[in-house]
PDB file of C-alpha atoms in Angstrom:
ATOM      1  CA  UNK A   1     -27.702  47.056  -0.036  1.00  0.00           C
ATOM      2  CA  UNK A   2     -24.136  47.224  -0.380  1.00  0.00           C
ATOM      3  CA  UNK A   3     -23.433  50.550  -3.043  1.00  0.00           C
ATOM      4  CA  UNK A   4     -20.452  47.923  -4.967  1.00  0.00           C
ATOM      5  CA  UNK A   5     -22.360  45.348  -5.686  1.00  0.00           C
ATOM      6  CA  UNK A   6     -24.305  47.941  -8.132  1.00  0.00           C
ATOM      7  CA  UNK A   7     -21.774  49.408  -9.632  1.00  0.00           C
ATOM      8  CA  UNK A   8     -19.651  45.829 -10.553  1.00  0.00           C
ATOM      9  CA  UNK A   9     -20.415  44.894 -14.308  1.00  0.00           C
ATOM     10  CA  UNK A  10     -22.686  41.822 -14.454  1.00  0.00           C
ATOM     11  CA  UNK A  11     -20.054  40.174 -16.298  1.00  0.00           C
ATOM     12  CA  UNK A  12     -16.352  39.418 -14.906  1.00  0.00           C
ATOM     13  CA  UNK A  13     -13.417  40.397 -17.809  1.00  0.00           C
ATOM     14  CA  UNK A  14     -11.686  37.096 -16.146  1.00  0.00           C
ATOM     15  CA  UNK A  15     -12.277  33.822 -17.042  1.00  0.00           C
ATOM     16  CA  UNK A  16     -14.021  31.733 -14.572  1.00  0.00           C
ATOM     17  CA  UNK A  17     -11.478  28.899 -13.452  1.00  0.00           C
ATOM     18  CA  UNK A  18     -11.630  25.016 -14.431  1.00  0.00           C
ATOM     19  CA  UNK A  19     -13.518  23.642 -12.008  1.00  0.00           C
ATOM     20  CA  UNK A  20     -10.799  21.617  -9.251  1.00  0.00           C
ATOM     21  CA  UNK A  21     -10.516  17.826  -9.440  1.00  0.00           C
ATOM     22  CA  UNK A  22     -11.979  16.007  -6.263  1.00  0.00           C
ATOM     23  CA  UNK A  23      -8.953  15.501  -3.587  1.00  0.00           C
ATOM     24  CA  UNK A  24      -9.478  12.088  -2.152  1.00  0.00           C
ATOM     25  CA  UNK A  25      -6.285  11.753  -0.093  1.00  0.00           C
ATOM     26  CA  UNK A  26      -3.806  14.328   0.260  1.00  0.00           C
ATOM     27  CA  UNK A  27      -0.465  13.983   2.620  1.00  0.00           C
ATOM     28  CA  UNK A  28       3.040  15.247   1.989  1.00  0.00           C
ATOM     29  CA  UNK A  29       4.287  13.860  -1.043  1.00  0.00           C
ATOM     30  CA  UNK A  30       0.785  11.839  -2.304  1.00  0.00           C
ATOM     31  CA  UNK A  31      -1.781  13.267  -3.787  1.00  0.00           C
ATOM     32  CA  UNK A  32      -4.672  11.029  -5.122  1.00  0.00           C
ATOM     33  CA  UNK A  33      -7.191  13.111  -7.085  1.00  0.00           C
ATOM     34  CA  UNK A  34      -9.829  11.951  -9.681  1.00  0.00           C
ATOM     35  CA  UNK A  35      -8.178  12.889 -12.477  1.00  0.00           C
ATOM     36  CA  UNK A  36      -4.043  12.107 -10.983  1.00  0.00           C
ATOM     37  CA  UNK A  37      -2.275   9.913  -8.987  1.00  0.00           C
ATOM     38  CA  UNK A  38       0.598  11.878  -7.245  1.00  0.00           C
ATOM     39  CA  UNK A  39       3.767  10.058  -5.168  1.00  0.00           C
ATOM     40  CA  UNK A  40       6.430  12.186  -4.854  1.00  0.00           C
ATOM     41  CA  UNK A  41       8.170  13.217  -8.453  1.00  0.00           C
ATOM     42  CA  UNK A  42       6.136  10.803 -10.037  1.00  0.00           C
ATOM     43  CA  UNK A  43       2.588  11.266 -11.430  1.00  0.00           C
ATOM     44  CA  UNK A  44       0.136   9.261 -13.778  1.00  0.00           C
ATOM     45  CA  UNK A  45      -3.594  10.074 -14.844  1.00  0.00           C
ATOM     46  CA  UNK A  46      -5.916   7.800 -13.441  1.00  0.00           C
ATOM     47  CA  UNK A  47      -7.787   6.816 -16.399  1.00  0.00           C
ATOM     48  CA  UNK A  48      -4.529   4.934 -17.938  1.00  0.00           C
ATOM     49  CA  UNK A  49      -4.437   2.603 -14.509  1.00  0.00           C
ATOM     50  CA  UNK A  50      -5.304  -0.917 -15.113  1.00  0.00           C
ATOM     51  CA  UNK A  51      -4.865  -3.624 -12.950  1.00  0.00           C
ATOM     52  CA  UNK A  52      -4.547  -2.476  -9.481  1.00  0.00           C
ATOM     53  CA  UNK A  53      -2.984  -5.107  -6.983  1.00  0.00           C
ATOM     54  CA  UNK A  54      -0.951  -5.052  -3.849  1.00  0.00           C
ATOM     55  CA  UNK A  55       1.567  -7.486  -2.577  1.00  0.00           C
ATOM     56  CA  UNK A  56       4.349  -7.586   0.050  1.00  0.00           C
ATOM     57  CA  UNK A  57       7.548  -6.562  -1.034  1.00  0.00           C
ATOM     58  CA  UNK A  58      11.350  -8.373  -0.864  1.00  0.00           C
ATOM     59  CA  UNK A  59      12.169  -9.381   2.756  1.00  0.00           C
ATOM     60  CA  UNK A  60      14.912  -7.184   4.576  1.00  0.00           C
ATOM     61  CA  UNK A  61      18.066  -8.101   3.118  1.00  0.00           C
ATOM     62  CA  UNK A  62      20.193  -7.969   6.642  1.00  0.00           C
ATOM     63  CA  UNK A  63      17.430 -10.417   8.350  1.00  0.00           C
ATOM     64  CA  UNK A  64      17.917 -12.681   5.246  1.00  0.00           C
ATOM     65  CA  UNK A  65      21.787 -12.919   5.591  1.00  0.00           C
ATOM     66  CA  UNK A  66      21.362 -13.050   9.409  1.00  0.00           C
ATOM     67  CA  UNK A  67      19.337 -16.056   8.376  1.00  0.00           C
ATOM     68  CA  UNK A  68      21.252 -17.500   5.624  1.00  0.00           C
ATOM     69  CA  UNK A  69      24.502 -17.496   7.462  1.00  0.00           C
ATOM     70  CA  UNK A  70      23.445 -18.922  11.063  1.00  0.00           C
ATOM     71  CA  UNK A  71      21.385 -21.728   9.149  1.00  0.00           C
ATOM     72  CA  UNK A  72      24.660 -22.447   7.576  1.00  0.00           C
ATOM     73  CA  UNK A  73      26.621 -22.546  10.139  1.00  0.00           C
ATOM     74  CA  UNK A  74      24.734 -24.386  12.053  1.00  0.00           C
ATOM     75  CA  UNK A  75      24.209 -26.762   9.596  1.00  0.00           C
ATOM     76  CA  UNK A  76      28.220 -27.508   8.676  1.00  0.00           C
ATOM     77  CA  UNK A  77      28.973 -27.849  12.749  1.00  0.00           C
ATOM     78  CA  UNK A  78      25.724 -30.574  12.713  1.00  0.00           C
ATOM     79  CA  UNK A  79      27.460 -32.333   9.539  1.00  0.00           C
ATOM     80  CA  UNK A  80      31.065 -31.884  11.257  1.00  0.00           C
ATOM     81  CA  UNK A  81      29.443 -33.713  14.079  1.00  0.00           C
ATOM     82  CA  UNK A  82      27.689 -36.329  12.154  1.00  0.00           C
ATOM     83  CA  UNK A  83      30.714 -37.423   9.658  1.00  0.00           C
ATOM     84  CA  UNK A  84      33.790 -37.158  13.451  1.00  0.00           C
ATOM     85  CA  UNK A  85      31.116 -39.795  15.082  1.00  0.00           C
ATOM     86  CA  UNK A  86      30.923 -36.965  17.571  1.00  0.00           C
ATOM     87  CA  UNK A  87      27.144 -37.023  17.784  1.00  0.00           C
ATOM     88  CA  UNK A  88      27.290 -40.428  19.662  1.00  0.00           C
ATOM     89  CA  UNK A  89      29.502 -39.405  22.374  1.00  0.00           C
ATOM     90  CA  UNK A  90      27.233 -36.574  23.537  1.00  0.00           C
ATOM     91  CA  UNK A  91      24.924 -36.599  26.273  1.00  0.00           C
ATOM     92  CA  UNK A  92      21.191 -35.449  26.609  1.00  0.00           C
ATOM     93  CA  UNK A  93      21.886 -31.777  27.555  1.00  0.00           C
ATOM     94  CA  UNK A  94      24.064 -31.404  24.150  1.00  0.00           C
ATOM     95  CA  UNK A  95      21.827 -32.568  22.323  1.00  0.00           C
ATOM     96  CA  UNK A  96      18.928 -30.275  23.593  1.00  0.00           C
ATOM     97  CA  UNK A  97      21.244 -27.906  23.036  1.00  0.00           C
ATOM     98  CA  UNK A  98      21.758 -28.598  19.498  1.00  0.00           C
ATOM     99  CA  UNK A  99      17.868 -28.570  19.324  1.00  0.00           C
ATOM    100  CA  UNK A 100      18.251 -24.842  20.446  1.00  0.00           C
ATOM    101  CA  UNK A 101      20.502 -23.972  18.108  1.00  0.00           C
ATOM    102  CA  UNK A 102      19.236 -25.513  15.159  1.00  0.00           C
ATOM    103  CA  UNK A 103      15.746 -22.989  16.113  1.00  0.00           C
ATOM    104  CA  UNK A 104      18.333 -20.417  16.062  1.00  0.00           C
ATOM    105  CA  UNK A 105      17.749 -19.333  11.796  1.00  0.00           C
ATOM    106  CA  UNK A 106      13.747 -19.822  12.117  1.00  0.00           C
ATOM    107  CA  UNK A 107      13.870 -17.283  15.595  1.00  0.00           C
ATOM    108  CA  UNK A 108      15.994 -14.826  13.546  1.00  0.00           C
ATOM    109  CA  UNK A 109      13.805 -15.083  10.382  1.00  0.00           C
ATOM    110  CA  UNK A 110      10.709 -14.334  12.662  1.00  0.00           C
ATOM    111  CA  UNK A 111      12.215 -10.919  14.514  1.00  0.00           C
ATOM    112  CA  UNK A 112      13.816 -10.104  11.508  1.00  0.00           C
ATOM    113  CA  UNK A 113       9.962  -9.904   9.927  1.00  0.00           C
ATOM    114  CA  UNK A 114       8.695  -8.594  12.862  1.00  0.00           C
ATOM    115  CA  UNK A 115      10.722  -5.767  13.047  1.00  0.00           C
ATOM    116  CA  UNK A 116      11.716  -5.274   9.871  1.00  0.00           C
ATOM    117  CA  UNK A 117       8.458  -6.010   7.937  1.00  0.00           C
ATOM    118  CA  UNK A 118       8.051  -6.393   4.105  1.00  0.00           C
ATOM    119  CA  UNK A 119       6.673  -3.053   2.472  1.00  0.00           C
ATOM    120  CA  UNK A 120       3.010  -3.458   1.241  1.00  0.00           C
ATOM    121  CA  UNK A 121       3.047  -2.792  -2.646  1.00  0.00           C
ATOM    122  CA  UNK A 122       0.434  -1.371  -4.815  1.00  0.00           C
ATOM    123  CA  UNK A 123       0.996  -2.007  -8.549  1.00  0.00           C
ATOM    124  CA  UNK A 124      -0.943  -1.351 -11.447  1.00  0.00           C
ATOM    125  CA  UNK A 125      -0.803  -2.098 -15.661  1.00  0.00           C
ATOM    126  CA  UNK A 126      -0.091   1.153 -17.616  1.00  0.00           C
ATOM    127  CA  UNK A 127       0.055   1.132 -21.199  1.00  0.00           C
ATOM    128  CA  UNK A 128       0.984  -2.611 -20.971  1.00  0.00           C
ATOM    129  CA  UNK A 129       3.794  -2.520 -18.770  1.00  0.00           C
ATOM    130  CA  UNK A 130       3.361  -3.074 -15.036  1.00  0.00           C
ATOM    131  CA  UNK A 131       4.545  -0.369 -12.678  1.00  0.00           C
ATOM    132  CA  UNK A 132       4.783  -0.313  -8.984  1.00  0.00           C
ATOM    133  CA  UNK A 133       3.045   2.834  -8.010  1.00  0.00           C
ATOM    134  CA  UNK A 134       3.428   3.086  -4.531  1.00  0.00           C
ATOM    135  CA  UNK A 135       5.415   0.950  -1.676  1.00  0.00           C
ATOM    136  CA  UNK A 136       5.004   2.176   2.322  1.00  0.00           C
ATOM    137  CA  UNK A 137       5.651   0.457   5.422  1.00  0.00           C
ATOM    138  CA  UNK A 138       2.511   1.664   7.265  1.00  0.00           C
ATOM    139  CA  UNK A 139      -0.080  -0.562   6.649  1.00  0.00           C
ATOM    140  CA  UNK A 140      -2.730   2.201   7.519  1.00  0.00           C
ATOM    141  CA  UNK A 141      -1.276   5.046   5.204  1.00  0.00           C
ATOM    142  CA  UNK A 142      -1.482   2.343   2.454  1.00  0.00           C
ATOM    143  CA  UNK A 143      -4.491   1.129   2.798  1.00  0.00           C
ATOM    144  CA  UNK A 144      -6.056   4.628   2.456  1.00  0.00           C
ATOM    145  CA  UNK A 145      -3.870   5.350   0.042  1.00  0.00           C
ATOM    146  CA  UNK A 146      -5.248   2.096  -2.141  1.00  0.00           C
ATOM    147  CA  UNK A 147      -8.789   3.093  -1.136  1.00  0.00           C
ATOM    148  CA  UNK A 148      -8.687   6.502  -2.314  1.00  0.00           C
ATOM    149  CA  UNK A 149      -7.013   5.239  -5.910  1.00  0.00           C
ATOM    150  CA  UNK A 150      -9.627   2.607  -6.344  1.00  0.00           C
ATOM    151  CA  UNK A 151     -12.187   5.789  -5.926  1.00  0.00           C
ATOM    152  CA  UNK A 152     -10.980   7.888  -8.128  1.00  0.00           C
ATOM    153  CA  UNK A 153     -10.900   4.324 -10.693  1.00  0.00           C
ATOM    154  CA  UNK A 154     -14.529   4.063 -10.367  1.00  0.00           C
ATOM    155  CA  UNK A 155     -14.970   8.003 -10.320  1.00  0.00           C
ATOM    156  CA  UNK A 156     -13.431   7.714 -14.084  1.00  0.00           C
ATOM    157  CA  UNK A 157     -14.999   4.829 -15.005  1.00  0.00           C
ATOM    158  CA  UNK A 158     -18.677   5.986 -14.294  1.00  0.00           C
ATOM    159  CA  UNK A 159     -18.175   8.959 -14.684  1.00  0.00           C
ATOM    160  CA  UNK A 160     -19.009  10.675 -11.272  1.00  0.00           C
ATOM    161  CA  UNK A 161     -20.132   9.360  -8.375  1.00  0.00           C
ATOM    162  CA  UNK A 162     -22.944  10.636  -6.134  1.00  0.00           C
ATOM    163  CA  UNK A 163     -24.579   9.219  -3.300  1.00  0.00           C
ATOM    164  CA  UNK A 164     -25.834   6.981  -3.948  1.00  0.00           C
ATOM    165  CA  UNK A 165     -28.749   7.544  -0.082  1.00  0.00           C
ATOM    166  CA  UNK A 166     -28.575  11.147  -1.392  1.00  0.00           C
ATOM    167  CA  UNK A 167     -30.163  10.778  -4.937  1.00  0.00           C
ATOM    168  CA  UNK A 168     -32.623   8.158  -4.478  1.00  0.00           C
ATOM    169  CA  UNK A 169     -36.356   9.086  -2.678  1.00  0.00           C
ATOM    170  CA  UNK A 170     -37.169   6.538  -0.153  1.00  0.00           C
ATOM    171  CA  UNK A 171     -40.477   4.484  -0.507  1.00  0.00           C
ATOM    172  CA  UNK A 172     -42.997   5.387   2.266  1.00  0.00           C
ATOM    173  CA  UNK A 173     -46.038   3.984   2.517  1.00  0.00           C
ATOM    174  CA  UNK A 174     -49.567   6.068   2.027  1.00  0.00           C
ATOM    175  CA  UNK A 175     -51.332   6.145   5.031  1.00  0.00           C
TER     176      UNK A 175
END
């Protein structure tokens, strides 16, 4: 028997501590608890979300230019060429080669996406007013991320959540 646990009063002069909100995702920066919703600075209780829903945010504003000014182009030196009477005078190969060229904007529009990719959004309705609540360019971290929010939704909404194989008693027949 150990000779302090009988001479410790019964009862602690301390208050016993709130009990600790359920982490459901933690990394540097987000927290997503039951009761909060944590990205960096900025922090909002879960029971005022409404609304959840992701999207793809604005494409990257270089590979849009990129695109924007080599479509142009293109298209004034295929207008040039039209209005001179210079596109009857060329041969086969220039004109594959315009063929090439005119590709050029949809090829840059494609590797600007693929290695620049849109951010995946998450957005939700707070008090009325939509809010984006989170933006990432890891489409792993943010799907977790969405997962673990729509938890702790349905954690407030129902006010727990159990197991559901946990709490029930499985039939078995008699025998």
């Amino acid at each position: 028997m150990d000779p302090q646990a009988t001479t410790r009063p019964k009862s602690s002069p301390h208050p016993t501590s709130a009990p600790r909100a359920a982490v459901l995702y933690a990394q540097p920066g987000i927290v997503v608890t039951v009761d909060r919703f944590t990205v960096g600075s900025s922090s909002w209780p879960v029971a005022e979300l409404t609304h959840l829903h992701t999207t793809r945010g604005p494409h990257d504003r270089v590979a849009v230019r990129a695109v924007l000014l080599t479509g142009g182009t293109v298209a004034g030196v295929g207008l040039l060429l039209g209005f001179t009477g210079g596109l009857q005078r060329l041969t086969a190969g220039a004109y594959l080669t315009l063929g090439v060229v005119f590709l050029l904007p949809v090829l840059l529009a494609l590797a600007g996406d693929r290695w620049r990719p849109p951010a995946y959004e998450l957005w939700g309705r707070r008090r009325g007013t939509d809010e984006l609540l989170f933006a990432s360019d890891d489409e792993r971290q943010f799907g977790q991320v969405t997962r673990a929010l729509r938890r702790a939704l349905e954690m407030q909404r129902y006010g727990g959540w159990k197991d559901p194989l946990a709490t029930v008693d499985p039939w078995r027949p008699n025998r």
